[in-house]
């Protein structure tokens, strides 16, 4: 079974994000190939990046970084639910990602994005950031418009918008299982 973390993409109060995160969690609940958990970086009390040594060295000095990194280590895959703010991801998500690095190596991710233009620019920016972590991002993504998939402040996705989600999850499972063997081979190599 593949362990997937659903990562909310913003810490903004009263955001639409929790509704979409909840939808993602509900979609995954019926999939027998995965175990999903919402992992909100906001619950780790991460300040603006305060680690002295770059994350790639994994020499964390602060307890909040150690806890955030340890939680991410538990997962084989990630689904990022990101809004588009000013043609990119939120500053809070970028900050949370900057704290860690190797916890994402040789794992897989999918992106669920939303905004006025379906959040596609945020998704593209996020793909570039995640590639730096040796994190494989599957092609398909679910993209939602705040004009057609939201009614009176309530997330009400159209069938057209939700359709890519199933194939995204199928690819996450397939790639996630394959990448487990890559991580296992790397661990064996380090132990030798």
CSV table of C-alpha atoms in Angstrom, one decimal, residues 2-189:
chain,number,residue,atom,x,y,z
A,2,UNK,CA,1.3,3.4,-0.9
A,3,UNK,CA,1.4,6.1,1.8
A,4,UNK,CA,0.3,9.5,0.4
A,5,UNK,CA,0.5,12.8,2.2
A,6,UNK,CA,-2.0,15.4,1.1
A,7,UNK,CA,-0.2,18.8,1.5
A,8,UNK,CA,-2.5,21.9,1.7
A,9,UNK,CA,-0.9,24.7,-0.3
A,10,UNK,CA,-1.7,27.7,1.8
A,11,UNK,CA,-2.0,28.8,5.4
A,12,UNK,CA,-4.4,31.6,4.5
A,13,UNK,CA,-7.4,32.0,6.8
A,14,UNK,CA,-10.8,31.4,5.3
A,15,UNK,CA,-9.2,29.9,2.1
A,16,UNK,CA,-11.0,27.6,-0.3
A,17,UNK,CA,-8.0,25.2,0.2
A,18,UNK,CA,-9.5,23.1,3.1
A,19,UNK,CA,-12.6,22.3,1.0
A,20,UNK,CA,-10.5,21.0,-1.9
A,21,UNK,CA,-8.1,19.1,0.5
A,22,UNK,CA,-11.2,17.4,1.9
A,23,UNK,CA,-12.4,16.5,-1.6
A,24,UNK,CA,-9.0,15.0,-2.4
A,25,UNK,CA,-9.1,13.0,0.9
A,26,UNK,CA,-12.6,11.7,0.1
A,27,UNK,CA,-11.5,10.6,-3.4
A,28,UNK,CA,-8.6,8.7,-2.0
A,29,UNK,CA,-10.6,7.0,0.8
A,30,UNK,CA,-12.2,4.6,-1.6
A,31,UNK,CA,-8.9,3.6,-3.2
A,32,UNK,CA,-7.6,0.3,-1.7
A,33,UNK,CA,-4.1,0.9,-3.1
A,34,UNK,CA,-3.4,3.9,-0.9
A,35,UNK,CA,-3.4,5.2,2.6
A,36,UNK,CA,-3.8,9.0,2.7
A,37,UNK,CA,-3.2,11.6,5.4
A,38,UNK,CA,-3.5,15.3,5.4
A,39,UNK,CA,-0.2,16.8,6.5
A,40,UNK,CA,-0.6,20.6,7.1
A,41,UNK,CA,2.7,22.4,7.3
A,42,UNK,CA,0.9,25.0,9.4
A,43,UNK,CA,0.7,22.6,12.3
A,44,UNK,CA,4.5,22.5,12.6
A,45,UNK,CA,4.8,26.2,13.5
A,46,UNK,CA,7.5,26.8,10.8
A,47,UNK,CA,8.7,30.4,11.0
A,48,UNK,CA,10.4,32.1,8.0
A,49,UNK,CA,13.3,29.8,7.1
A,50,UNK,CA,15.7,29.8,10.1
A,51,UNK,CA,18.0,26.9,9.4
A,52,UNK,CA,21.7,27.9,9.0
A,53,UNK,CA,22.8,24.9,7.0
A,54,UNK,CA,21.1,24.2,3.6
A,55,UNK,CA,18.4,21.5,3.8
A,56,UNK,CA,20.2,19.1,1.5
A,57,UNK,CA,22.8,18.4,4.2
A,58,UNK,CA,19.9,17.3,6.5
A,59,UNK,CA,21.7,18.7,9.5
A,60,UNK,CA,18.6,20.4,11.0
A,61,UNK,CA,19.2,22.5,14.2
A,62,UNK,CA,15.6,23.3,15.0
A,63,UNK,CA,12.9,21.0,16.5
A,64,UNK,CA,10.2,22.3,14.1
A,65,UNK,CA,12.4,21.4,11.1
A,66,UNK,CA,13.2,18.0,12.6
A,67,UNK,CA,9.5,17.3,13.2
A,68,UNK,CA,8.5,18.5,9.7
A,69,UNK,CA,11.2,16.4,8.0
A,70,UNK,CA,10.4,13.3,10.1
A,71,UNK,CA,6.7,13.5,9.2
A,72,UNK,CA,7.5,13.8,5.4
A,73,UNK,CA,9.9,10.8,5.7
A,74,UNK,CA,6.8,8.6,6.5
A,75,UNK,CA,5.4,8.9,3.0
A,76,UNK,CA,6.0,7.4,-0.4
A,77,UNK,CA,4.0,10.0,-2.3
A,78,UNK,CA,2.5,13.5,-2.1
A,79,UNK,CA,-0.5,15.3,-3.5
A,80,UNK,CA,-0.1,19.1,-3.3
A,81,UNK,CA,-3.3,21.1,-3.3
A,82,UNK,CA,-2.1,24.5,-4.3
A,83,UNK,CA,-3.9,27.8,-5.1
A,84,UNK,CA,-2.4,30.3,-7.5
A,85,UNK,CA,-1.3,33.5,-5.8
A,86,UNK,CA,0.2,36.2,-8.1
A,87,UNK,CA,1.0,33.6,-10.8
A,88,UNK,CA,2.7,31.2,-8.4
A,89,UNK,CA,2.4,29.1,-5.3
A,90,UNK,CA,1.8,30.7,-1.9
A,91,UNK,CA,4.8,32.0,0.0
A,92,UNK,CA,3.9,29.8,3.0
A,93,UNK,CA,4.1,26.6,0.9
A,94,UNK,CA,7.4,27.7,-0.6
A,95,UNK,CA,8.8,28.5,2.9
A,96,UNK,CA,7.7,25.1,4.1
A,97,UNK,CA,9.4,23.3,1.2
A,98,UNK,CA,12.6,25.3,1.7
A,99,UNK,CA,13.1,23.7,5.2
A,100,UNK,CA,13.6,20.2,3.8
A,101,UNK,CA,15.1,18.3,0.8
A,102,UNK,CA,16.1,14.7,1.0
A,103,UNK,CA,12.7,13.7,2.5
A,104,UNK,CA,11.3,14.0,-1.0
A,105,UNK,CA,14.1,12.1,-2.9
A,106,UNK,CA,13.0,9.3,-5.2
A,107,UNK,CA,9.3,9.7,-4.4
A,108,UNK,CA,6.3,10.8,-6.5
A,109,UNK,CA,3.9,13.7,-6.4
A,110,UNK,CA,0.7,14.8,-8.0
A,111,UNK,CA,-0.7,18.4,-8.1
A,112,UNK,CA,-4.3,19.6,-7.6
A,113,UNK,CA,-4.4,23.3,-8.4
A,114,UNK,CA,-7.0,26.0,-8.5
A,115,UNK,CA,-7.5,29.7,-9.2
A,116,UNK,CA,-8.9,32.2,-11.5
A,117,UNK,CA,-7.1,30.5,-14.4
A,118,UNK,CA,-7.4,27.1,-12.8
A,119,UNK,CA,-4.1,27.7,-11.0
A,120,UNK,CA,-2.0,26.3,-13.9
A,121,UNK,CA,0.9,28.7,-13.4
A,122,UNK,CA,1.2,27.7,-9.7
A,123,UNK,CA,1.3,24.1,-10.8
A,124,UNK,CA,4.0,24.8,-13.3
A,125,UNK,CA,6.1,26.7,-10.7
A,126,UNK,CA,5.6,23.9,-8.2
A,127,UNK,CA,6.8,21.3,-10.8
A,128,UNK,CA,10.1,23.2,-11.1
A,129,UNK,CA,10.6,23.4,-7.3
A,130,UNK,CA,9.7,19.7,-6.8
A,131,UNK,CA,12.1,18.6,-9.6
A,132,UNK,CA,15.0,20.0,-7.5
A,133,UNK,CA,14.1,17.4,-4.8
A,134,UNK,CA,14.4,14.4,-7.1
A,135,UNK,CA,10.7,14.2,-6.8
A,136,UNK,CA,8.9,12.8,-9.8
A,137,UNK,CA,5.7,14.7,-10.6
A,138,UNK,CA,3.1,12.8,-12.7
A,139,UNK,CA,1.8,14.5,-15.8
A,140,UNK,CA,-2.0,14.6,-15.1
A,141,UNK,CA,-3.3,17.1,-12.6
A,142,UNK,CA,-6.7,18.2,-11.5
A,143,UNK,CA,-7.2,21.9,-12.2
A,144,UNK,CA,-10.2,23.8,-10.8
A,145,UNK,CA,-11.5,27.3,-11.7
A,146,UNK,CA,-12.9,29.5,-9.0
A,147,UNK,CA,-15.5,30.6,-11.6
A,148,UNK,CA,-16.9,27.2,-12.7
A,149,UNK,CA,-15.9,24.8,-9.8
A,150,UNK,CA,-17.0,27.1,-6.9
A,151,UNK,CA,-20.5,28.2,-6.2
A,152,UNK,CA,-21.2,30.8,-3.5
A,153,UNK,CA,-17.9,30.0,-1.7
A,154,UNK,CA,-18.5,26.3,-1.8
A,155,UNK,CA,-16.3,23.9,-3.8
A,156,UNK,CA,-18.6,22.2,-6.3
A,157,UNK,CA,-16.3,20.7,-9.0
A,158,UNK,CA,-17.5,19.9,-12.5
A,159,UNK,CA,-17.1,16.5,-14.0
A,160,UNK,CA,-14.7,17.9,-16.6
A,161,UNK,CA,-12.4,19.3,-13.9
A,162,UNK,CA,-12.4,16.2,-11.8
A,163,UNK,CA,-11.8,13.7,-14.6
A,164,UNK,CA,-7.9,13.9,-14.6
A,165,UNK,CA,-7.8,13.1,-10.9
A,166,UNK,CA,-8.3,9.3,-11.3
A,167,UNK,CA,-5.5,8.9,-13.9
A,168,UNK,CA,-3.2,11.1,-11.8
A,169,UNK,CA,-3.7,8.8,-8.8
A,170,UNK,CA,-3.2,5.7,-11.0
A,171,UNK,CA,0.2,7.1,-12.1
A,172,UNK,CA,1.1,8.1,-8.5
A,173,UNK,CA,0.5,4.5,-7.4
A,174,UNK,CA,2.4,3.0,-10.3
A,175,UNK,CA,5.4,5.3,-10.0
A,176,UNK,CA,5.3,5.2,-6.2
A,177,UNK,CA,5.6,1.4,-6.2
A,178,UNK,CA,8.4,1.6,-8.7
A,179,UNK,CA,10.3,4.2,-6.8
A,180,UNK,CA,10.2,2.2,-3.6
A,181,UNK,CA,12.7,-0.2,-5.2
A,182,UNK,CA,14.9,2.8,-6.1
A,183,UNK,CA,14.9,4.0,-2.4
A,184,UNK,CA,15.6,0.4,-1.2
A,185,UNK,CA,18.5,0.0,-3.6
A,186,UNK,CA,19.9,3.3,-2.4
A,187,UNK,CA,19.6,2.3,1.3
A,188,UNK,CA,21.3,-1.0,0.6
A,189,UNK,CA,24.1,0.8,-1.2
